[in-house]
Coordinates of C-alpha atoms and ligand atoms in Angstrom, one line a residue:
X17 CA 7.8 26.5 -1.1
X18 CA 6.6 29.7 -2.6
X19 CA 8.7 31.9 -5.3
X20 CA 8.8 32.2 -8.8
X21 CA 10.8 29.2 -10.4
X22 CA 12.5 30.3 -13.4
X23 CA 13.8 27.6 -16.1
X24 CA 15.0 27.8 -19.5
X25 CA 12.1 28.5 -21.6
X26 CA 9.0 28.1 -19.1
X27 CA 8.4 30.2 -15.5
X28 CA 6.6 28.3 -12.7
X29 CA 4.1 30.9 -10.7
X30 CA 2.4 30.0 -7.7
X31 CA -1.1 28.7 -8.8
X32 CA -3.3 31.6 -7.5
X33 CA -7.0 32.3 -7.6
X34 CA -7.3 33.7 -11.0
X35 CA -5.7 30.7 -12.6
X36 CA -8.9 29.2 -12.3
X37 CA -10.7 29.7 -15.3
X38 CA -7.3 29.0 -17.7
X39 CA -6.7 25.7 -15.4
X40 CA -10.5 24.6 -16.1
X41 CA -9.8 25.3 -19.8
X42 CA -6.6 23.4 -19.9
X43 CA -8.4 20.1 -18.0
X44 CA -11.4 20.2 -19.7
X45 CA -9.4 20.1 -23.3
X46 CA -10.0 15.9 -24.1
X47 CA -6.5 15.6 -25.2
X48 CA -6.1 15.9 -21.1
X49 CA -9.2 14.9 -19.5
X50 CA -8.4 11.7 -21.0
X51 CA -5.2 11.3 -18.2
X52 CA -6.2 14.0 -15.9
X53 CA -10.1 13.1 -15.8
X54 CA -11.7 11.2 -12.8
X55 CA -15.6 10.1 -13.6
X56 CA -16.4 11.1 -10.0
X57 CA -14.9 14.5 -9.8
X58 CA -16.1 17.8 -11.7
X59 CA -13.0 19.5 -13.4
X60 CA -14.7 22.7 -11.3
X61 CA -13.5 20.3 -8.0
X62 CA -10.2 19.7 -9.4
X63 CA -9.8 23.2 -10.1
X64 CA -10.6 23.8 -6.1
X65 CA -8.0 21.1 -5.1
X66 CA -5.3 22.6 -7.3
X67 CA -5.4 25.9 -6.1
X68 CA -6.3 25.2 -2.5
X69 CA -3.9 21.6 -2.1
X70 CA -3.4 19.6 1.3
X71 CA -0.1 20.9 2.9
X72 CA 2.8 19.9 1.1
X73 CA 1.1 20.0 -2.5
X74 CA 2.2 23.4 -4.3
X75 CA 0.5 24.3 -7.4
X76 CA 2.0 25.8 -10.2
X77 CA 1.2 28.0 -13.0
X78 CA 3.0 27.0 -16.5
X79 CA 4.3 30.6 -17.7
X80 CA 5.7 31.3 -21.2
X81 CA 6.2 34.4 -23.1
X82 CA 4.4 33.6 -26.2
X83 CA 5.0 36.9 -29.0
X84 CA 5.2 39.1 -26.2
X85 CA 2.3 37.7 -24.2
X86 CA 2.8 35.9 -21.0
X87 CA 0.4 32.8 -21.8
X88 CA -0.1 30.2 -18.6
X89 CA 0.2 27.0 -21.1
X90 CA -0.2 24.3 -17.9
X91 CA -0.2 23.4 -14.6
X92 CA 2.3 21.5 -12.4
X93 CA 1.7 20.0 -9.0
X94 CA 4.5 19.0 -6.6
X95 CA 3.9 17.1 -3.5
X96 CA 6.1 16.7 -0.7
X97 CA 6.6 13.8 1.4
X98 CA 6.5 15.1 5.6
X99 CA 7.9 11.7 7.3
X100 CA 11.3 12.3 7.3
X101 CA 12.2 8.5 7.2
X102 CA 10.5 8.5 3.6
X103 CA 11.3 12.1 2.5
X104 CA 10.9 12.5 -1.3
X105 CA 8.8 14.5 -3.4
X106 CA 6.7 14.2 -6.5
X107 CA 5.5 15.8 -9.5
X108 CA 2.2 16.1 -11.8
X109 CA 1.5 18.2 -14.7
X110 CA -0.8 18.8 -17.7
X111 CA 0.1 21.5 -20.4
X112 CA -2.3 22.9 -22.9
X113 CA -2.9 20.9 -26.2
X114 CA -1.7 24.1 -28.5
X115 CA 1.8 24.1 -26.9
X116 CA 2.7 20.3 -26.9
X117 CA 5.5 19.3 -28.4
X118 CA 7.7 22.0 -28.3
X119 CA 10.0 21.1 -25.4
X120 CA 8.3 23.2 -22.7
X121 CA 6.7 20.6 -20.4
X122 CA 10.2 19.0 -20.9
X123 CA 11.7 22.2 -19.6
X124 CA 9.1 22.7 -17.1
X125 CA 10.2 19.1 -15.6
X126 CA 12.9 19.8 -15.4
X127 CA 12.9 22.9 -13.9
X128 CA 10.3 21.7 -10.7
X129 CA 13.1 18.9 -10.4
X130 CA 16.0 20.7 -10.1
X131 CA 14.7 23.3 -7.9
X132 CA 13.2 19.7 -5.8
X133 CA 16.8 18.7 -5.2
X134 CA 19.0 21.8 -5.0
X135 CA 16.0 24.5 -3.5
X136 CA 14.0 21.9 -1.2
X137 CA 17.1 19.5 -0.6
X138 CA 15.0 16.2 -1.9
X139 CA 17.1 13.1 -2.9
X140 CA 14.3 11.6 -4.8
X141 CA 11.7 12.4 -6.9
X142 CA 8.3 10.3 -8.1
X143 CA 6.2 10.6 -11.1
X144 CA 3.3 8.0 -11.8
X145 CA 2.0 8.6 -15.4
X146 CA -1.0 6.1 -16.6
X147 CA 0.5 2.9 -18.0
X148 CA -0.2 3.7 -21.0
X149 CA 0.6 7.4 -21.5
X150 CA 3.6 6.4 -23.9
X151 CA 4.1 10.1 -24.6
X152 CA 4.3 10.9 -20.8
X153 CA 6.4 8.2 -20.0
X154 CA 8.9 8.8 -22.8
X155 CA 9.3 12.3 -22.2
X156 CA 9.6 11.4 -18.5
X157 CA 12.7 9.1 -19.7
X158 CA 14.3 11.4 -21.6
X159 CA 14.5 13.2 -18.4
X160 CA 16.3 10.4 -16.5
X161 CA 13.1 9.1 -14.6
X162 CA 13.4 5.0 -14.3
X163 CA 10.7 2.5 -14.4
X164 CA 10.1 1.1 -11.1
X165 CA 7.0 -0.9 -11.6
X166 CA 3.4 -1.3 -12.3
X167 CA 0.9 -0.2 -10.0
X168 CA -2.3 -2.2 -10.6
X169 CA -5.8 -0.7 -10.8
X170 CA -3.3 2.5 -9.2
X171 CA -6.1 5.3 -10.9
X172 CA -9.7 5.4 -11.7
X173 CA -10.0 7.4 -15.3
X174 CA -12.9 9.5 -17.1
X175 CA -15.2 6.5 -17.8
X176 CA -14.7 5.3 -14.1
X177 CA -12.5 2.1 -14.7
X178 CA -9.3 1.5 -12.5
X179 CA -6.6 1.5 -14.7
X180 CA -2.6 0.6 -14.3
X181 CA 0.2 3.6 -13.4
X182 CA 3.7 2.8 -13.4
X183 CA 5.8 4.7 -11.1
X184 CA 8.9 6.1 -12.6
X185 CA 11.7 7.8 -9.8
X186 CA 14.7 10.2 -10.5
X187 CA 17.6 10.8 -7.9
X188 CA 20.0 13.8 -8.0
X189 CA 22.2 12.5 -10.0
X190 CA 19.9 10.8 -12.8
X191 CA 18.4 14.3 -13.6
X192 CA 19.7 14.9 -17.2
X193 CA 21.1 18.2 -17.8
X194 CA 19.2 21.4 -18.9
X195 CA 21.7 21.7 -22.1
X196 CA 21.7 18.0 -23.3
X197 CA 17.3 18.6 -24.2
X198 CA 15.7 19.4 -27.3
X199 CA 15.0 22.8 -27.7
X200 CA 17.3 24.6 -24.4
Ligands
COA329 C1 3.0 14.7 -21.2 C2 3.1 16.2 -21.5 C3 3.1 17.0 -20.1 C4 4.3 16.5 -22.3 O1 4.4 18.0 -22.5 P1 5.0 18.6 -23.9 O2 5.1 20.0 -23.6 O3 4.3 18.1 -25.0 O4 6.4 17.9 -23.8 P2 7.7 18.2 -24.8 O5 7.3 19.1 -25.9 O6 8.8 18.6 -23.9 O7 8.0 16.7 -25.3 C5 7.1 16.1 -26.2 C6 7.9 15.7 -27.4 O8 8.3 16.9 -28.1 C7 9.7 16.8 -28.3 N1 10.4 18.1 -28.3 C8 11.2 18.5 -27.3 N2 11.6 19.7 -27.6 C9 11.1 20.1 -28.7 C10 11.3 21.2 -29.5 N3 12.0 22.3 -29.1 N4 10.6 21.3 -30.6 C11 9.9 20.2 -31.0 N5 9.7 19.1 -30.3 C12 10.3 19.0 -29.2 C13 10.2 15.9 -27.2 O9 11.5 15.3 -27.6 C14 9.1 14.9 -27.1 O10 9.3 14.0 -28.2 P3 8.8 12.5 -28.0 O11 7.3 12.5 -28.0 O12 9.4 11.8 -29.2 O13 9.3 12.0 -26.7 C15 1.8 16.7 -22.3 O14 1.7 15.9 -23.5 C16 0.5 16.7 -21.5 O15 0.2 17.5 -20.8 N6 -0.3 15.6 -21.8 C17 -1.7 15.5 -21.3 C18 -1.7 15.4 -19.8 C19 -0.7 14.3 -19.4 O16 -0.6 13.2 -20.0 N7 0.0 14.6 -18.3 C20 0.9 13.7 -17.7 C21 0.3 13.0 -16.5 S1 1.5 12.0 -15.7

């Protein structure tokens, strides 16, 4: 699963070695450490993970041309499921504080998804935001993901205390379209 993904607005690259340095910027920023941030693990050894995954896990590089520069404004994880009985896939992502709200981790989504279904042939897709990341979980809405349920204690956070996730799923058809989002 390799390739530049193009979507509307944002481009996913293939996370590579010097992405390091931006990705340890963009974790380390406490707007999202505070969702992204595990007490146990050095943002350096997240860094490592992301852009050395277990099989199945692709990381990508947020791209967007920013006045003329090409700015990596976050990173986006999809994981793919190998039992075949149980095939689906899911996604993770983090953008950069400075370009929040703009429609672009919307887009970038969106993007990953689509190229899940109609690229990778998935039927079904997972996301698992923190209970209480309203922001996450709204956008993740808009999007056509559905509540399934609250995962208890699912994900230990910065100051080391489980805290709940609820799992949100999207199948092909749910996905909303590319034209009906803010900002396409
Ligand atoms: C969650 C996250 C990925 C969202 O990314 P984002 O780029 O801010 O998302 P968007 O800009 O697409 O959407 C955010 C809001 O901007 C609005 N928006 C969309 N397009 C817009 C545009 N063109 N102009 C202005 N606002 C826009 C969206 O409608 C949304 O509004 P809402 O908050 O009322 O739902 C980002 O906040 C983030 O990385 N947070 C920290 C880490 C995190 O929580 N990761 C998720 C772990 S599961």
């Amino acid at each position: 699963m390799t390739g530049l993904i193009t979507g509307s607005r944002v481009r996913l690259r293939p996370a590579a070695a010097p992405d390091a340095a931006r990705f340890e910027e963009i974790l380390s920023h406490p707007e999202v450490a505070r969702w992204w941030a595990d007490a146990e693990e050095p943002v350096a050894a997240q860094v490592s993970y992301l852009l050395d995954p277990d099989e199945g896990t692709t990381t990508y590089a947020i791209e967007y041309d920013d006045v003329g520069n090409t700015a990596v404004i976050g990173i986006e994880l999809a994981f793919e499921e190998a039992d075949p009985q149980y095939r689906h896939a899911g996604i993770d992502i983090a953008v950069h504080p400075d370009f929040q709200g703009h429609g672009l981790g919307s887009d970038a989504i969106r993007t990953l998804a689509e190229h899940l279904f109609t690229v990778r042939g998935h039927h079904r897709l997972v996301i698992d935001p923190a209970a209480g990341n309203e922001a996450a979980i709204r956008l993740y809405s808009s999007l056509g993901f559905r509540p399934v349920g609250t995962m208890r204690s699912y994900e230990r956070g910065p100051d080391g205390s489980w805290h709940d996730g609820l799992l949100m799923d999207l199948l092909v058809d749910d996905l909303v379209p590319a034209a009906a989002l803010a900002g396409s």
